Amino acid sequence: MEKQKLPNATAVLILGILSFLTFCCYGIFGIVFGLVGYLMSRSDARRLQENPGEYSNQNVHTIGKILSLIGLILGVLTLIFFIWIIMKIGMENMQDEEMVRRRVEELFGKR
């Protein structure tokens, strides 16, 4: 009998790659793509658990799941970092470019 392909494996891989590539966009896109990819991978994981020898693209599924988790974690860390920076600089200073530069130099040291 010919092995079937997992229905969401390719989509999970694409979402995992997008999550990993876009986590630096304030973390939002990495979180969204990573979360959707991870949730889609869970349904395929159930199928794999029920019939492990029936599917042929298990590696694609595993790589996509790992990339989704990495992108999700990096997206959350990036979002936390940007929130921290905004809290340290202050919302009232975000419009003043010179003030932002001075505050960032205070936080991270002058080069």
PDB file of C-alpha atoms in Angstrom:
ATOM      1  CA  MET A   1       0.000   0.000   0.000  1.00  0.00           C
ATOM      2  CA  GLU A   2       1.291   3.458  -0.917  1.00  0.00           C
ATOM      3  CA  LYS A   3       1.940   5.834   1.965  1.00  0.00           C
ATOM      4  CA  GLN A   4      -0.156   8.986   2.197  1.00  0.00           C
ATOM      5  CA  LYS A   5       1.136  12.482   2.817  1.00  0.00           C
ATOM      6  CA  LEU A   6       0.159  14.381   5.924  1.00  0.00           C
ATOM      7  CA  PRO A   7      -2.403  16.971   4.834  1.00  0.00           C
ATOM      8  CA  ASN A   8      -0.943  19.976   6.678  1.00  0.00           C
ATOM      9  CA  ALA A   9       2.776  19.169   6.602  1.00  0.00           C
ATOM     10  CA  THR A  10       3.674  21.522   3.747  1.00  0.00           C
ATOM     11  CA  ALA A  11       1.549  24.342   5.175  1.00  0.00           C
ATOM     12  CA  VAL A  12       3.171  23.863   8.591  1.00  0.00           C
ATOM     13  CA  LEU A  13       6.617  24.030   6.987  1.00  0.00           C
ATOM     14  CA  ILE A  14       5.755  27.234   5.109  1.00  0.00           C
ATOM     15  CA  LEU A  15       4.278  28.826   8.231  1.00  0.00           C
ATOM     16  CA  GLY A  16       7.333  27.762  10.246  1.00  0.00           C
ATOM     17  CA  ILE A  17       9.683  29.343   7.712  1.00  0.00           C
ATOM     18  CA  LEU A  18       7.589  32.539   7.627  1.00  0.00           C
ATOM     19  CA  SER A  19       7.522  32.616  11.419  1.00  0.00           C
ATOM     20  CA  PHE A  20      11.288  32.260  11.628  1.00  0.00           C
ATOM     21  CA  LEU A  21      11.893  34.908   8.948  1.00  0.00           C
ATOM     22  CA  THR A  22       9.439  37.497  10.275  1.00  0.00           C
ATOM     23  CA  PHE A  23       9.952  37.379  14.047  1.00  0.00           C
ATOM     24  CA  CYS A  24      11.968  40.610  13.849  1.00  0.00           C
ATOM     25  CA  CYS A  25       8.921  42.570  12.605  1.00  0.00           C
ATOM     26  CA  TYR A  26       8.073  43.664  16.169  1.00  0.00           C
ATOM     27  CA  GLY A  27       7.406  40.000  16.986  1.00  0.00           C
ATOM     28  CA  ILE A  28       3.793  40.122  15.821  1.00  0.00           C
ATOM     29  CA  PHE A  29       4.158  38.255  12.532  1.00  0.00           C
ATOM     30  CA  GLY A  30       6.450  35.649  14.053  1.00  0.00           C
ATOM     31  CA  ILE A  31       3.916  35.004  16.800  1.00  0.00           C
ATOM     32  CA  VAL A  32       0.974  34.747  14.387  1.00  0.00           C
ATOM     33  CA  PHE A  33       2.704  32.484  11.854  1.00  0.00           C
ATOM     34  CA  GLY A  34       4.320  30.383  14.578  1.00  0.00           C
ATOM     35  CA  LEU A  35       1.100  29.904  16.505  1.00  0.00           C
ATOM     36  CA  VAL A  36      -0.933  28.974  13.431  1.00  0.00           C
ATOM     37  CA  GLY A  37       1.804  26.612  12.228  1.00  0.00           C
ATOM     38  CA  TYR A  38       2.121  24.947  15.616  1.00  0.00           C
ATOM     39  CA  LEU A  39      -1.641  24.497  16.004  1.00  0.00           C
ATOM     40  CA  MET A  40      -1.868  22.990  12.516  1.00  0.00           C
ATOM     41  CA  SER A  41       0.993  20.636  13.332  1.00  0.00           C
ATOM     42  CA  ARG A  42      -0.859  19.326  16.385  1.00  0.00           C
ATOM     43  CA  SER A  43      -3.652  17.926  14.222  1.00  0.00           C
ATOM     44  CA  ASP A  44      -1.104  16.151  12.029  1.00  0.00           C
ATOM     45  CA  ALA A  45       0.682  14.883  15.140  1.00  0.00           C
ATOM     46  CA  ARG A  46      -2.549  13.190  16.231  1.00  0.00           C
ATOM     47  CA  ARG A  47      -2.821  11.508  12.842  1.00  0.00           C
ATOM     48  CA  LEU A  48       0.786  10.351  13.088  1.00  0.00           C
ATOM     49  CA  GLN A  49       0.234   8.990  16.574  1.00  0.00           C
ATOM     50  CA  GLU A  50      -2.776   6.952  15.451  1.00  0.00           C
ATOM     51  CA  ASN A  51      -1.097   5.505  12.322  1.00  0.00           C
ATOM     52  CA  PRO A  52       2.669   6.087  12.420  1.00  0.00           C
ATOM     53  CA  GLY A  53       3.603   3.976   9.402  1.00  0.00           C
ATOM     54  CA  GLU A  54       0.906   5.313   7.108  1.00  0.00           C
ATOM     55  CA  TYR A  55       2.439   8.708   6.248  1.00  0.00           C
ATOM     56  CA  SER A  56       5.512   9.489   4.182  1.00  0.00           C
ATOM     57  CA  ASN A  57       6.339  13.146   4.922  1.00  0.00           C
ATOM     58  CA  GLN A  58       6.980  12.991   8.652  1.00  0.00           C
ATOM     59  CA  ASN A  59      10.277  14.894   8.330  1.00  0.00           C
ATOM     60  CA  VAL A  60       8.562  17.861   6.660  1.00  0.00           C
ATOM     61  CA  HIS A  61       6.051  17.940   9.499  1.00  0.00           C
ATOM     62  CA  THR A  62       8.760  17.775  12.173  1.00  0.00           C
ATOM     63  CA  ILE A  63      10.885  20.516  10.603  1.00  0.00           C
ATOM     64  CA  GLY A  64       7.838  22.772  10.204  1.00  0.00           C
ATOM     65  CA  LYS A  65       6.802  22.203  13.809  1.00  0.00           C
ATOM     66  CA  ILE A  66      10.299  23.021  15.093  1.00  0.00           C
ATOM     67  CA  LEU A  67      10.565  26.171  12.948  1.00  0.00           C
ATOM     68  CA  SER A  68       7.101  27.266  14.115  1.00  0.00           C
ATOM     69  CA  LEU A  69       8.112  26.876  17.750  1.00  0.00           C
ATOM     70  CA  ILE A  70      11.410  28.701  17.232  1.00  0.00           C
ATOM     71  CA  GLY A  71       9.656  31.541  15.386  1.00  0.00           C
ATOM     72  CA  LEU A  72       6.979  31.710  18.077  1.00  0.00           C
ATOM     73  CA  ILE A  73       9.522  31.896  20.893  1.00  0.00           C
ATOM     74  CA  LEU A  74      11.687  34.470  19.091  1.00  0.00           C
ATOM     75  CA  GLY A  75       8.572  36.505  18.244  1.00  0.00           C
ATOM     76  CA  VAL A  76       7.487  36.589  21.881  1.00  0.00           C
ATOM     77  CA  LEU A  77      10.995  37.586  23.004  1.00  0.00           C
ATOM     78  CA  THR A  78      11.147  40.314  20.349  1.00  0.00           C
ATOM     79  CA  LEU A  79       7.750  41.673  21.366  1.00  0.00           C
ATOM     80  CA  ILE A  80       8.806  41.709  25.023  1.00  0.00           C
ATOM     81  CA  PHE A  81      12.026  43.524  24.059  1.00  0.00           C
ATOM     82  CA  PHE A  82      10.159  46.224  22.117  1.00  0.00           C
ATOM     83  CA  ILE A  83       7.657  46.703  24.942  1.00  0.00           C
ATOM     84  CA  TRP A  84      10.576  47.045  27.376  1.00  0.00           C
ATOM     85  CA  ILE A  85      12.293  49.604  25.128  1.00  0.00           C
ATOM     86  CA  ILE A  86       9.094  51.655  24.807  1.00  0.00           C
ATOM     87  CA  MET A  87       8.598  51.548  28.580  1.00  0.00           C
ATOM     88  CA  LYS A  88      12.184  52.692  29.209  1.00  0.00           C
ATOM     89  CA  ILE A  89      12.111  55.477  26.618  1.00  0.00           C
ATOM     90  CA  GLY A  90       8.590  56.575  27.450  1.00  0.00           C
ATOM     91  CA  MET A  91       5.656  57.078  25.109  1.00  0.00           C
ATOM     92  CA  GLU A  92       5.952  60.865  25.388  1.00  0.00           C
ATOM     93  CA  ASN A  93       9.506  60.727  24.017  1.00  0.00           C
ATOM     94  CA  MET A  94       8.830  58.417  21.057  1.00  0.00           C
ATOM     95  CA  GLN A  95       8.112  61.332  18.696  1.00  0.00           C
ATOM     96  CA  ASP A  96      11.393  63.106  19.465  1.00  0.00           C
ATOM     97  CA  GLU A  97      14.149  61.365  17.507  1.00  0.00           C
ATOM     98  CA  GLU A  98      16.973  63.016  19.441  1.00  0.00           C
ATOM     99  CA  MET A  99      15.461  61.987  22.781  1.00  0.00           C
ATOM    100  CA  VAL A 100      15.066  58.392  21.603  1.00  0.00           C
ATOM    101  CA  ARG A 101      18.717  58.343  20.526  1.00  0.00           C
ATOM    102  CA  ARG A 102      19.871  59.715  23.903  1.00  0.00           C
ATOM    103  CA  ARG A 103      17.750  57.236  25.864  1.00  0.00           C
ATOM    104  CA  VAL A 104      19.006  54.289  23.814  1.00  0.00           C
ATOM    105  CA  GLU A 105      22.591  55.443  24.384  1.00  0.00           C
ATOM    106  CA  GLU A 106      21.873  55.635  28.115  1.00  0.00           C
ATOM    107  CA  LEU A 107      20.439  52.128  28.134  1.00  0.00           C
ATOM    108  CA  PHE A 108      23.023  50.371  25.981  1.00  0.00           C
ATOM    109  CA  GLY A 109      26.067  52.620  26.323  1.00  0.00           C
ATOM    110  CA  LYS A 110      27.681  54.909  23.824  1.00  0.00           C
ATOM    111  CA  ARG A 111      29.650  53.406  20.966  1.00  0.00           C
TER     112      ARG A 111
END
